[in-house]
Coordinates of C-alpha atoms and ligand atoms in Angstrom, one line a residue:
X1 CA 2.3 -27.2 -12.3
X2 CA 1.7 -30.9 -11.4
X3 CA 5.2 -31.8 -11.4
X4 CA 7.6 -31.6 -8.2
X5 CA 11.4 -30.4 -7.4
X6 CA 14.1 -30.4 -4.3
X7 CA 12.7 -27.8 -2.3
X8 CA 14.5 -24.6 -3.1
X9 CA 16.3 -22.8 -0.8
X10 CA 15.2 -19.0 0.6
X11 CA 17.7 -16.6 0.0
X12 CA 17.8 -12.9 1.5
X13 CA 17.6 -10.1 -1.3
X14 CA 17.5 -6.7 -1.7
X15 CA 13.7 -6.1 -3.1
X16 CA 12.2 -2.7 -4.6
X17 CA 9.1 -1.8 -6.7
X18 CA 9.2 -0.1 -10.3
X19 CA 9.8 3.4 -8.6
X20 CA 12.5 2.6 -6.5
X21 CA 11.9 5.3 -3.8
X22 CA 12.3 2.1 -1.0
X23 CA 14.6 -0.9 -1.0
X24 CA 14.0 -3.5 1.6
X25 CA 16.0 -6.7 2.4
X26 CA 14.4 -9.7 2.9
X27 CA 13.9 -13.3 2.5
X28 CA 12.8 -14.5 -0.7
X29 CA 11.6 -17.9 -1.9
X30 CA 11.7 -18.3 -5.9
X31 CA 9.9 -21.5 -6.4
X32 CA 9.7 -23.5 -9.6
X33 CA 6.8 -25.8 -9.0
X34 CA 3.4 -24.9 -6.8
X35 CA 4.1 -28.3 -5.1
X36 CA 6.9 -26.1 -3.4
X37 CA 5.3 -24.1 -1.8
X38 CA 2.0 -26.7 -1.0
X39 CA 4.0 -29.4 0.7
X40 CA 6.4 -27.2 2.4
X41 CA 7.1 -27.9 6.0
X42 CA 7.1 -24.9 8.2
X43 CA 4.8 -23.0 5.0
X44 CA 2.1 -23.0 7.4
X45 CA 2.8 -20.7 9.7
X46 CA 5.5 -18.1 7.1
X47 CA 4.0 -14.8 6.9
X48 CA 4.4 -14.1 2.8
X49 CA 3.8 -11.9 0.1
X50 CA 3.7 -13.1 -3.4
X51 CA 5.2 -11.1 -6.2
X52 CA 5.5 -11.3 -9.8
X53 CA 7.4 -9.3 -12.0
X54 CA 7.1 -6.0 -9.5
X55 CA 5.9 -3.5 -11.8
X56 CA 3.8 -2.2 -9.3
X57 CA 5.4 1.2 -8.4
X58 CA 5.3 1.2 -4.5
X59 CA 4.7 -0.6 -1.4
X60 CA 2.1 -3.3 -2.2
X61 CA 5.2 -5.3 -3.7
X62 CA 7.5 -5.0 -0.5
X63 CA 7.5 -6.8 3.1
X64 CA 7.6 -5.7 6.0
X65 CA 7.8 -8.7 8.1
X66 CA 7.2 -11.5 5.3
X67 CA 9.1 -13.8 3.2
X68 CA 8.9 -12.7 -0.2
X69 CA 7.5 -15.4 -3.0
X70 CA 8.6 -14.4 -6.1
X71 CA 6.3 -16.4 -8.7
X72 CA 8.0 -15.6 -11.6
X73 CA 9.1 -18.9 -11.6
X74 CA 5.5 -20.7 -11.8
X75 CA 5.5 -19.8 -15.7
X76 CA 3.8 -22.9 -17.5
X77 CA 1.2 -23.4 -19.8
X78 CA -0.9 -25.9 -18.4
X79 CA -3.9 -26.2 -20.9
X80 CA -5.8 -24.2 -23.8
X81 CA -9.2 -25.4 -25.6
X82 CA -9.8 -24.0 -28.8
X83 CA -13.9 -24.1 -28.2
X84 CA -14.0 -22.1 -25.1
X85 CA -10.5 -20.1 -26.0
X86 CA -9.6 -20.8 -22.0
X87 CA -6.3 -20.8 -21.4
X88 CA -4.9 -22.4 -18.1
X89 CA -1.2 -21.3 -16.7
X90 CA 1.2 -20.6 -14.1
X91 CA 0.4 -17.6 -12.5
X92 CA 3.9 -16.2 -12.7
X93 CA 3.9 -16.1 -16.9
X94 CA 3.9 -12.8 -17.9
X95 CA 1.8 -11.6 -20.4
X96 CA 5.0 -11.1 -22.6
X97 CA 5.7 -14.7 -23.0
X98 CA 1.5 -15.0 -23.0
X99 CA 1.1 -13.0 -26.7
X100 CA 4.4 -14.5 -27.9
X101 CA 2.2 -17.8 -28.0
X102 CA -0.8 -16.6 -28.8
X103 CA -0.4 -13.9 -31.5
X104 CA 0.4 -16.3 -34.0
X105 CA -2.8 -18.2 -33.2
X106 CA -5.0 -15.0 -33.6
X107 CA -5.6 -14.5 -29.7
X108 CA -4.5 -12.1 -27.9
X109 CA -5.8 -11.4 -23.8
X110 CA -8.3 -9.3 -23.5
X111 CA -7.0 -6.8 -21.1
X112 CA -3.5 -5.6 -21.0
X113 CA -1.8 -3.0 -19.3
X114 CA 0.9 -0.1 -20.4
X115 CA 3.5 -2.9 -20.2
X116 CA 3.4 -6.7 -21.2
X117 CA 6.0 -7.4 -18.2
X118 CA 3.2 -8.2 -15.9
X119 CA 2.3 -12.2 -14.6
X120 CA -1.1 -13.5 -14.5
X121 CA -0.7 -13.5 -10.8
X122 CA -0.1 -10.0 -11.0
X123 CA -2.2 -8.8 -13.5
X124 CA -5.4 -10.4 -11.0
X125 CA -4.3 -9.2 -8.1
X126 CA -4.6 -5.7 -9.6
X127 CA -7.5 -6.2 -11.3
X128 CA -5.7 -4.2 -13.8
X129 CA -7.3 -1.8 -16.8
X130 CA -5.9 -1.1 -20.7
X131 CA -6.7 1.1 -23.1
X132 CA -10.2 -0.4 -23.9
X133 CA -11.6 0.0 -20.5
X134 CA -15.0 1.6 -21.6
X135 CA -15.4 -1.8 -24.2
X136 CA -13.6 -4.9 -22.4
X137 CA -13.5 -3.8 -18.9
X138 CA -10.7 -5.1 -16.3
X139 CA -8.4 -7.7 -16.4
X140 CA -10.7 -9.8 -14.1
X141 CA -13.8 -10.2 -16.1
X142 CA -11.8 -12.6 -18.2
X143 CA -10.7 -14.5 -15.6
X144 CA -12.9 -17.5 -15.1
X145 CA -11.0 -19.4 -11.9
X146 CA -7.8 -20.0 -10.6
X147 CA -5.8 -21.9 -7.5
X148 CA -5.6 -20.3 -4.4
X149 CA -3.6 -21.1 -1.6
X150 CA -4.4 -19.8 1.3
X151 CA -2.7 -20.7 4.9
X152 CA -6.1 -21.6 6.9
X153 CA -7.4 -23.1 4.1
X154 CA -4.8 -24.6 1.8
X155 CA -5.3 -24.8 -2.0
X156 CA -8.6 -24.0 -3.1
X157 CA -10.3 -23.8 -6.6
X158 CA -11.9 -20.3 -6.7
X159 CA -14.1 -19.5 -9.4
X160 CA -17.8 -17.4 -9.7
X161 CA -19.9 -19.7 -9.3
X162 CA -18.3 -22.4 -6.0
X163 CA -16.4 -19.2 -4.1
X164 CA -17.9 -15.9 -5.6
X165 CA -16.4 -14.1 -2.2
X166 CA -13.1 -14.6 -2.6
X167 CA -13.2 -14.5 -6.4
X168 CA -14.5 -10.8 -5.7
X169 CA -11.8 -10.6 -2.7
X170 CA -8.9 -11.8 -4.7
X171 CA -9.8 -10.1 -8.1
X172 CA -7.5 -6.4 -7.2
X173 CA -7.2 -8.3 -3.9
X174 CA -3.0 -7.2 -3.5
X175 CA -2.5 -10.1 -2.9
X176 CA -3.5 -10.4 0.3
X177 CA -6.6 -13.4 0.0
X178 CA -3.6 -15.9 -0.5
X179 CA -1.3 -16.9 -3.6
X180 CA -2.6 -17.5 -6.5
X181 CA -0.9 -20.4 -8.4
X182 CA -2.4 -20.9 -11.8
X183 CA -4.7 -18.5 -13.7
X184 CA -7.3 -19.9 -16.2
X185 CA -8.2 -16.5 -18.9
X186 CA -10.7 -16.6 -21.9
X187 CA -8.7 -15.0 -24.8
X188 CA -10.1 -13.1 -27.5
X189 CA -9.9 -13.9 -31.4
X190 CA -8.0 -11.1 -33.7
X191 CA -7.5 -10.7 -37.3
X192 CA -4.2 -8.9 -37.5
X193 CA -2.0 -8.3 -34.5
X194 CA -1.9 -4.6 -36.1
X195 CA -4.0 -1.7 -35.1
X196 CA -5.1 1.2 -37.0
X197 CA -4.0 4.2 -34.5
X198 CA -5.5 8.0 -35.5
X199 CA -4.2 10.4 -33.2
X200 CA -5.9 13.8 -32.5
X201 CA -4.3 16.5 -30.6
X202 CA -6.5 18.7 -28.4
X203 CA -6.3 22.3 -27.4
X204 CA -7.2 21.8 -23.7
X205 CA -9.4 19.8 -21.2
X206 CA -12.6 20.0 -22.4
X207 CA -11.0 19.2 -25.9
X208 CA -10.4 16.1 -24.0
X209 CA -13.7 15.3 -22.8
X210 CA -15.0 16.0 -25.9
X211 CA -13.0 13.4 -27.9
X212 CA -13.1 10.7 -25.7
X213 CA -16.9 10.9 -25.1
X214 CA -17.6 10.9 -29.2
X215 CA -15.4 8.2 -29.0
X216 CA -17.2 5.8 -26.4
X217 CA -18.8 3.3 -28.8
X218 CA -17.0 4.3 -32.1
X219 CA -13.1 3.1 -31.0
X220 CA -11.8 0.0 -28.9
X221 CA -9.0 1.7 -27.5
X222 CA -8.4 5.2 -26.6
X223 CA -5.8 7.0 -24.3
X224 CA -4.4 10.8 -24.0
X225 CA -1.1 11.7 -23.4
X226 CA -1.0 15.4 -21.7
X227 CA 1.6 18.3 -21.2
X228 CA 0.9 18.8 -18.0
X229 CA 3.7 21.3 -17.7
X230 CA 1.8 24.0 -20.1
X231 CA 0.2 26.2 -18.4
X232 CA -2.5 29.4 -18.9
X233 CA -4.7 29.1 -22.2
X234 CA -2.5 26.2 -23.1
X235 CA -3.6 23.9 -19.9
X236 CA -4.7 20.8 -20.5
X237 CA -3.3 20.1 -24.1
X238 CA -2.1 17.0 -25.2
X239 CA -2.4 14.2 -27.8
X240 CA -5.3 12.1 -28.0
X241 CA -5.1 8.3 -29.3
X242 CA -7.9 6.6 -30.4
X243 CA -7.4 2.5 -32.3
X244 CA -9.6 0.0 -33.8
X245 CA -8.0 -3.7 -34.7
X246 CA -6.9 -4.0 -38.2
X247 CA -9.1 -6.5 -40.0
X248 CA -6.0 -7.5 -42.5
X249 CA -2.6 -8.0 -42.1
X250 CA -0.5 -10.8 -40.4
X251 CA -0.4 -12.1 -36.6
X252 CA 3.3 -11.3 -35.9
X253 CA 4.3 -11.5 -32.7
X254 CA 6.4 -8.8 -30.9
X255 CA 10.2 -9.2 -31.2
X256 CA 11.3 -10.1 -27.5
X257 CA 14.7 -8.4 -28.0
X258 CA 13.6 -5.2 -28.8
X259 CA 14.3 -2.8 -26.2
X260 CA 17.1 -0.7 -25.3
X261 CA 18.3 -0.9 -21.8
X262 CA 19.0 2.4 -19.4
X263 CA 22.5 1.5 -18.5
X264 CA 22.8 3.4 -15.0
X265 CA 20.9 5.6 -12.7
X266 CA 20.7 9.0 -14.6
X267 CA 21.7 12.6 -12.7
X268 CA 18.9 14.1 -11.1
X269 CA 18.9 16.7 -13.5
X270 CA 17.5 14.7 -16.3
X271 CA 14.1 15.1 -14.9
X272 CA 14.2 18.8 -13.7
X273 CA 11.0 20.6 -14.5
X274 CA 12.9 22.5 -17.0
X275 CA 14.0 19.2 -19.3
X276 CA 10.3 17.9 -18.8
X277 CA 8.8 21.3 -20.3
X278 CA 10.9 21.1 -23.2
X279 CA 10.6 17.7 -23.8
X280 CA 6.6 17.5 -23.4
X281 CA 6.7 21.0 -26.1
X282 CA 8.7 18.9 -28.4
X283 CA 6.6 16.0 -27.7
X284 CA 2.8 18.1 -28.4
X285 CA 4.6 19.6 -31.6
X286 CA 5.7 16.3 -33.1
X287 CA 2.7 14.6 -32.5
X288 CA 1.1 17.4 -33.9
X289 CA 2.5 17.1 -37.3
X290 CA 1.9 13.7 -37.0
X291 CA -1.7 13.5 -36.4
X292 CA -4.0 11.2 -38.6
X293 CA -4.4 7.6 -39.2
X294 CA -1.3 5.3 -39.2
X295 CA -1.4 0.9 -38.8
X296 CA 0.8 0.2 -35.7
X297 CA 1.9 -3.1 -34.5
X298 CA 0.4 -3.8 -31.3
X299 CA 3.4 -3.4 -29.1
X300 CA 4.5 0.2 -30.4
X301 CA 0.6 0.8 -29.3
X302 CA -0.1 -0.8 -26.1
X303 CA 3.4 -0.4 -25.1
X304 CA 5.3 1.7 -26.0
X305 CA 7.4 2.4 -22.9
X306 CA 8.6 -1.5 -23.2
X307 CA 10.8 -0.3 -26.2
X308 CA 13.6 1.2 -23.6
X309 CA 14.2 -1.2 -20.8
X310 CA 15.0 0.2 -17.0
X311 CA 13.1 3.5 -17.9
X312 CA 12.4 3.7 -14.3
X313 CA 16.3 4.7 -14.0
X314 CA 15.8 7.9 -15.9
X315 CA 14.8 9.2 -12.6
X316 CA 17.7 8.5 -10.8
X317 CA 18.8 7.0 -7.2
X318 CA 15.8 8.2 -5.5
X319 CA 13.2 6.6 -7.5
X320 CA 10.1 8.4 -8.8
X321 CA 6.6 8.5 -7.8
X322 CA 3.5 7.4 -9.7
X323 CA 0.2 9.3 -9.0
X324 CA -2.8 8.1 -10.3
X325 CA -6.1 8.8 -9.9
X326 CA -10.2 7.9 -11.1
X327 CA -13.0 11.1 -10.7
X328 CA -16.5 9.9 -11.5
X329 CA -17.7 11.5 -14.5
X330 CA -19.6 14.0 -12.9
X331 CA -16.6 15.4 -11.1
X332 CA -15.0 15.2 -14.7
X333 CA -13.6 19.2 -14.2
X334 CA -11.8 18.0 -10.2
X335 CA -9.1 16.5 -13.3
X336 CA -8.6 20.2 -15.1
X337 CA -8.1 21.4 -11.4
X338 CA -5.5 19.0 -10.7
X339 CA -3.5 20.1 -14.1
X340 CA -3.7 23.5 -13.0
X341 CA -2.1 22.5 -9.3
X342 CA 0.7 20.6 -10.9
X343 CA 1.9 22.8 -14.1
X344 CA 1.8 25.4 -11.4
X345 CA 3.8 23.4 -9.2
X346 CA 8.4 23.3 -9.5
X347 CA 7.8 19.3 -10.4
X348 CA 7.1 18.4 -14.0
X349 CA 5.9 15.0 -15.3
X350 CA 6.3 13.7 -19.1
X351 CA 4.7 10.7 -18.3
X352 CA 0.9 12.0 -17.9
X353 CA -1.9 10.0 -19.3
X354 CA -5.3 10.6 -18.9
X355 CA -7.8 7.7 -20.1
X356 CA -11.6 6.8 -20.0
X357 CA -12.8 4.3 -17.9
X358 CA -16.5 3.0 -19.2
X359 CA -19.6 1.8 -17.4
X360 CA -18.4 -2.0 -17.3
X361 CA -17.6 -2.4 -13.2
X362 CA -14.9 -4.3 -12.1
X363 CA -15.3 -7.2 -10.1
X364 CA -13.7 -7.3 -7.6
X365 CA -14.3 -5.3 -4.2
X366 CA -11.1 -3.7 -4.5
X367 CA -11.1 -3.2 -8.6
X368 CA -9.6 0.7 -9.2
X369 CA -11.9 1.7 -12.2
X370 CA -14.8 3.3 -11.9
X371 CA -16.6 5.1 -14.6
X372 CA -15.0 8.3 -15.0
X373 CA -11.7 9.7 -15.9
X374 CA -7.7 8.2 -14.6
X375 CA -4.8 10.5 -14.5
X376 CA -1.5 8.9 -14.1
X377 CA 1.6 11.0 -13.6
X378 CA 5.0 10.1 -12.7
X379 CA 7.4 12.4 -10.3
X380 CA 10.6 12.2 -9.8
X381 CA 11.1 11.7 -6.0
X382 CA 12.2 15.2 -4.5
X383 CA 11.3 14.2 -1.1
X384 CA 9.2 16.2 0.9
X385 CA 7.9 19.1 -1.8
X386 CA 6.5 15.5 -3.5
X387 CA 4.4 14.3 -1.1
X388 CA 3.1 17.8 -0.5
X389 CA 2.1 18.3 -3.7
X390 CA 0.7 15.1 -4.4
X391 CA -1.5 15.6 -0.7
X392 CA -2.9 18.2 -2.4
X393 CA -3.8 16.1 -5.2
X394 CA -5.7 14.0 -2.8
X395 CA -7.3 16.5 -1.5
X396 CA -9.1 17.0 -5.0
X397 CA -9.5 13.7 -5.7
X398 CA -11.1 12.9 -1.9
X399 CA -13.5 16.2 -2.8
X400 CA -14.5 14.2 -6.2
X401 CA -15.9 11.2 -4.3
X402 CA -13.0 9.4 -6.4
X403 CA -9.9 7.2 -5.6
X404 CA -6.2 6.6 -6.1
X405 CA -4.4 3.4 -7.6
X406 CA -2.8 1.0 -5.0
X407 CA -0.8 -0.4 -7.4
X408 CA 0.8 3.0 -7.8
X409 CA 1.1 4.2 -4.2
X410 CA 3.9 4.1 -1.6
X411 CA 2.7 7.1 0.2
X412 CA -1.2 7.4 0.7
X413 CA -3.4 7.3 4.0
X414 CA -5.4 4.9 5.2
X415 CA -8.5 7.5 5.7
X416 CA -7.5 8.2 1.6
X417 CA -7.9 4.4 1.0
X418 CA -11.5 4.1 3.0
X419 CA -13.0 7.1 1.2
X420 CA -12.2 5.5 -1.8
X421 CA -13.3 1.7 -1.5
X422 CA -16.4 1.4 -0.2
X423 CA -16.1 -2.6 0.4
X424 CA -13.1 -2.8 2.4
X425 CA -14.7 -3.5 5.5
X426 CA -15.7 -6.7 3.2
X427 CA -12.3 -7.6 1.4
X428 CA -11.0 -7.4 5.1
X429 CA -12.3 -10.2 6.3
X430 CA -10.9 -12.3 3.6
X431 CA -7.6 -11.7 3.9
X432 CA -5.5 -14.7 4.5
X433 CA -3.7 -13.8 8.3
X434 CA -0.7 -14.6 6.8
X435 CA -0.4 -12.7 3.7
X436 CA 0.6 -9.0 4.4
X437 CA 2.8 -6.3 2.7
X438 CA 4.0 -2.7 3.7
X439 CA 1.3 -1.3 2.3
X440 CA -1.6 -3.5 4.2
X441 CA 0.7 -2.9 7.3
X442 CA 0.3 1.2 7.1
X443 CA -3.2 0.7 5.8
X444 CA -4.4 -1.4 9.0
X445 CA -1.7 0.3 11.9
Ligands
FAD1 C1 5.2 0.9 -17.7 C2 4.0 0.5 -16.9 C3 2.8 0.6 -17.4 C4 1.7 0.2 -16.6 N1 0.4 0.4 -17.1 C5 -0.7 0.0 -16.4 C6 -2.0 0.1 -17.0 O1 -2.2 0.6 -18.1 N2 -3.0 -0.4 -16.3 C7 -2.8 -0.9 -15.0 O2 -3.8 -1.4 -14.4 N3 -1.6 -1.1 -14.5 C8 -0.5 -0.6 -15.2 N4 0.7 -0.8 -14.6 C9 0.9 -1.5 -13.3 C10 1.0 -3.0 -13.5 O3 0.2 -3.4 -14.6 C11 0.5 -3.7 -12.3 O4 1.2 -3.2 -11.1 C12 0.6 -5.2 -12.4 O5 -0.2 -5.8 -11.4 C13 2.1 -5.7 -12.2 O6 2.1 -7.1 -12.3 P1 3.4 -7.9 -11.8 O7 3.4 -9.2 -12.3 O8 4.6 -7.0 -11.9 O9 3.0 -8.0 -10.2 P2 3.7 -7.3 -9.0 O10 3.9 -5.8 -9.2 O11 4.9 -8.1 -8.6 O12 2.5 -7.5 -7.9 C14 1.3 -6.8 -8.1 C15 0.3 -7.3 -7.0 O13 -0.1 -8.6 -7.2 C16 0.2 -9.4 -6.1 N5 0.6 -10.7 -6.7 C17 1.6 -10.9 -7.7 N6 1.6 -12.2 -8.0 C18 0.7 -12.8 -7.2 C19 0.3 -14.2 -7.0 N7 0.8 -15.2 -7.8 N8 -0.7 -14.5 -6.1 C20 -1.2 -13.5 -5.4 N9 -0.9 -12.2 -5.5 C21 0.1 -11.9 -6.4 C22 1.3 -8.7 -5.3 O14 1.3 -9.0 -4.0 C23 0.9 -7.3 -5.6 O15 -0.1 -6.9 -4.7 C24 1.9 -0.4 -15.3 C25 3.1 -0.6 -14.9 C26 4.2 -0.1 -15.6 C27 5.6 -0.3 -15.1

């Protein structure tokens, strides 16, 4: 991070998010040391939006009228004390490259998301959740500073104590508070890098609520998958996943070429509501005979999806949608309402997962979770009959006094965004003037 290059060049490339419904050309900047971007001449008045590995499924990773800094390239370890277990680093290293280094050590992050393909940059600028929200809470409450450079401002150390506002801003900020250059993250010890996984299915819904509330307390992790093409006495059925750490076994890192790639945009057919229904049957029944208590390395667990690479092409050339949502707990049932709107709808989704978020509140003014329940569904993107539908959706969630996922949207309002975060009156005035994105431009038009 200290060290400095030749300034490298901006080049103009075609950028789109994991759903691929929007493909925008623009500048791009791929720097290799944070000194590029620092002393540039000119930097100070370049509207930008950094990005990291773009698995964010719509339009908070695309410009419209900035140059695009791709961080990927800030990837370096920069320090780690064994007393504190703090780990400094480039904020472009993805966690992938993160647990290669540290399962071996017995430390492993204390947050991560449905894919290790995430940077640190990332990962704080979405404040984003895992499976053991209820015990860990977000990715930010491990966070205990990093380097911020913003354009009125310049670089700044931002930590709790010296800049609590824009730790709070920045922390599910999208990016917006400035770039972040280097992340510094307490890890967490383990004793095997396995975990004992017991899956449960359930009959419907309430099945659901039932599980994951006797399993607040008792489990780490926990996450449902549901078939949320079934319909009538069957709504609401899926598999329930509940894992502890294993307290033997070795620390094996995951293999880094495992994965199978998705060789070309597949026909539109492949995700017709008819294919999803008969995969997600086949999917409840095998998981059914498979239900019970099995050790699982930690990648097949937390990851699973990372096994085939370029899923996102299974939905063909128009991309998919991502939907996902948080009711309070109170508003639990607004969830089994939602099933019933989409099983009833033509569109199917095999990628529904319904989790638990605890009590534990994120910190930052923008952070998604909220105690409650999060529904994520994927679509594939039929145009217009989508974004119906998923307007309806809204309309549920907006009724439930609950809120949708920025890090997932390409599509929703800006009266949707204000019902659901309370502080953006707040985070707005820490936005850096030049950082912006598509979505920050349709939220503020
Ligand atoms: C298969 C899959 C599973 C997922 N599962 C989950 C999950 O379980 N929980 C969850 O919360 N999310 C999940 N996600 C979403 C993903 O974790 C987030 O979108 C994550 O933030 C992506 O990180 P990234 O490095 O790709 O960042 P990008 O997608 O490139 O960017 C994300 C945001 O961070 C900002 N940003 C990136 N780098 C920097 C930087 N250096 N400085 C300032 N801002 C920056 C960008 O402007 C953008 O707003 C999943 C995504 C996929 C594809």
């Amino acid at each position: 991070m200290t060290g400095s290059a030749a300034e490298t060049a901006p080049v103009m490339e075609t950028a789109t998010s994991w759903g691929r419904t929007e493909r925008v050309v623009a500048l791009t900047l791929h720097p290799v040391f944070a000194s590029e971007l620092v002393d540039r001449p000119g930097a100070g008045a370049m509207r930008r939006l950094p990005v990291g590995l773009r698995r964010s499924y719509g339009t908070t990773v695309l410009p419209e009228d900035e140059v695009v800094l791709d961080l990927t390239g800030l990837d370096r370890l920069v320090a780690f004390d064994p007393e504190t277990r703090i780990l400094k680093a480039g904020a472009g290293l993805s966690l992938d490259r993160l647990m290669r280094w540290s399962v071996p050590r017995g430390l492993f992050p204390a947050t991560v998301p449905g894919t290790r393909f995430v940077t640190l940059g990332g990962a704080v600028a979405n404040d984003v959740h895992g499976k053991n929200h209820a015990s860990a809470g977000s990715f930010g409450r491990a966070v205990t500073g990093f380097t911020l450079l913003r354009s009125d401002r310049g670089v700044v150390r931002v930590d709790r104590e010296t800049e609590p506002e824009l730790f709070a801003a920045t922390v599910g900020g999208l990016g917006l508070t400035g770039v972040i250059l280097d992340v510094s993250l307490r890890l967490v010890p383990i004793s095997s890098s396995d975990l004992m996984v017991e899956t449960v299915p359930f009959g419907d819904f309430a099945d659901f609520l039932a599980l994951s509330e006797e399993s607040l307390g008792r489990f780490e992790h926990s996450v449902a998958w549901v078939d949320c093409t079934a319909r009538g006495a069957r709504l609401g059925r899926g598999l329930f996943e509940r894992a502890d750490r294993a307290e033997t076994g070795g620390l094996v890192p995951h293999d880094p070429g495992r994965g199978v790639p998705v060789p070309f945009d597949a026909p539109s057919m492949a995700m017709s509501r008819a294919a999803v229904s008969a995969f997600n049957r086949a999917h409840y029944a095998r998981g059914r005979r498979k239900a019970g208590r099995v050790r699982t390395p930690y990648a097949a667990f937390f990851h699973p999806l990372d096994g085939l690479r370029d899923w996102n092409r299974l939905y063909g050339r128009n991309g998919f949608r991502q939907y996902q949502c948080v009711v309070p707990n109170e508003a639990a049932e607004a969830v089994a309402v939602m099933l019933d709107v989409v099983s009833g709808s033509d569109q199917g989704s095999f990628l529904a997962v319904l989790k638990r978020f605890g009590p534990i509140p994120g910190e930052g003014m923008l952070s998604f979770p909220m105690p409650g329940v999060t529904l994520a569904l994927d679509f594939r993107n039929d145009g217009a009959s989508t974004l119906a539908l998923l307007d309806r959706l809204d309309a549920i969630v907006r009724e439930a006094r609950g809120r949708l996922y920025p890090a997932k949207d390409g599509r929703m309002s800006p009266a949707m965004f204000r019902a659901g975060y309370p502080a953006l009156e707040d985070f707005t005035r820490r936005v850096d003037p030049l950082c912006g994105s598509r979505f920050w431009r349709r939220m503020t038009a």
